């Protein structure tokens, strides 16, 4: 084979290889052109469909839209408004249940001041899918058709009305705390009574919870917000005082003075002694003590009585004992009892003010002895032309004794002239 022939073959082979890609390219071009035509046709159909969808809902809410729980897709504004107003009316008149522990309280949303702004709610639903580019709107339409779109209804609650309704149930929920105490009973030892926490009604938090639930058209039970209100005096504050309280009433109270001894039973002390819930200290009922002490004082109090002189059964001058004044100091005695009971002591002496009489028994005794010395020897009487004698008994009969409180000589002795004249009458008759 010649070189010229080989070159010719090679050239033909190269030209053949160059012609084959050109045919493939033309086929690919035709295929792409067809595909693009189909896509263009599809897009045109889609655009036409979207346009028809938008046109059909020009005065209607787009499909898949709900206002709260009410489907309003495809409805006109008026129809949507009527539908949500009817649904809200049913909700507003259906009682909600407020719960507080085991207690329940019915309350309708309408009574709580709930109101629906249907115009604004429908306007918000109507605006869904109407903003942005056609592409953005079409995506919204597709999403709403598949998954739906919820617009919350515009519901408002008058806070003043809601608060007023909640205040009507508050008294049935609120419970005041009970302080711990120490029970003082006549039947048993003093015992510690535990405190009981109170219940406070959190009005603001409950109001917020109620309003939030109504604005969401939620019919679930609403738990009232309460908080524990601790007692001012917990049991732990009184526990250390229990032993002192028991000591104060562990035995009878013994009240004594020189005039006597009185006993107040322990069971009666339980009505007098208590534990002050404010200071947690022992408290003694002073008014009751004053009544008790004043009653006993009537058996002790006495006025001062001056001593005197009398003639005894044997005919001798004898002193009559005087009496010292005694007056119970009620206030001081009550204070002494109070102090003793607080210290767990039960023996207390009356505080008694005393004063001797102005004429003492000693002074009367001395004066009686002096009077005896004056009459013991009798009395000789003499006068011109005669004489007479008055014996002791005569003088005793005529003797006068006058008390002189405050004087140096507290008794003044004298003779009753009428009696002396009577005694001397027989003698005088001898001279008649």
mmCIF file of C-alpha atoms in Angstrom, residues 59-62 65 77 120-130:
data_model
loop_
_atom_site.group_PDB
_atom_site.id
_atom_site.type_symbol
_atom_site.label_atom_id
_atom_site.label_comp_id
_atom_site.label_asym_id
_atom_site.label_seq_id
_atom_site.Cartn_x
_atom_site.Cartn_y
_atom_site.Cartn_z
ATOM 1 C CA UNK A 59 -63.848 38.296 47.825
ATOM 2 C CA UNK A 60 -63.522 35.082 49.798
ATOM 3 C CA UNK A 61 -61.104 33.716 52.348
ATOM 4 C CA UNK A 62 -58.589 31.277 50.926
ATOM 5 C CA UNK A 65 -57.862 28.997 56.764
ATOM 6 C CA UNK A 77 -66.470 38.088 55.016
ATOM 7 C CA UNK A 120 -60.784 42.265 63.020
ATOM 8 C CA UNK A 121 -60.730 38.469 63.237
ATOM 9 C CA UNK A 122 -62.260 38.048 59.755
ATOM 10 C CA UNK A 123 -59.972 40.739 58.343
ATOM 11 C CA UNK A 124 -56.925 38.845 59.623
ATOM 12 C CA UNK A 125 -58.197 35.612 58.055
ATOM 13 C CA UNK A 126 -58.947 37.373 54.765
ATOM 14 C CA UNK A 127 -55.390 38.742 54.604
ATOM 15 C CA UNK A 128 -53.842 35.267 54.680
ATOM 16 C CA UNK A 129 -52.195 34.533 51.295
ATOM 17 C CA UNK A 130 -52.641 38.043 49.919
#
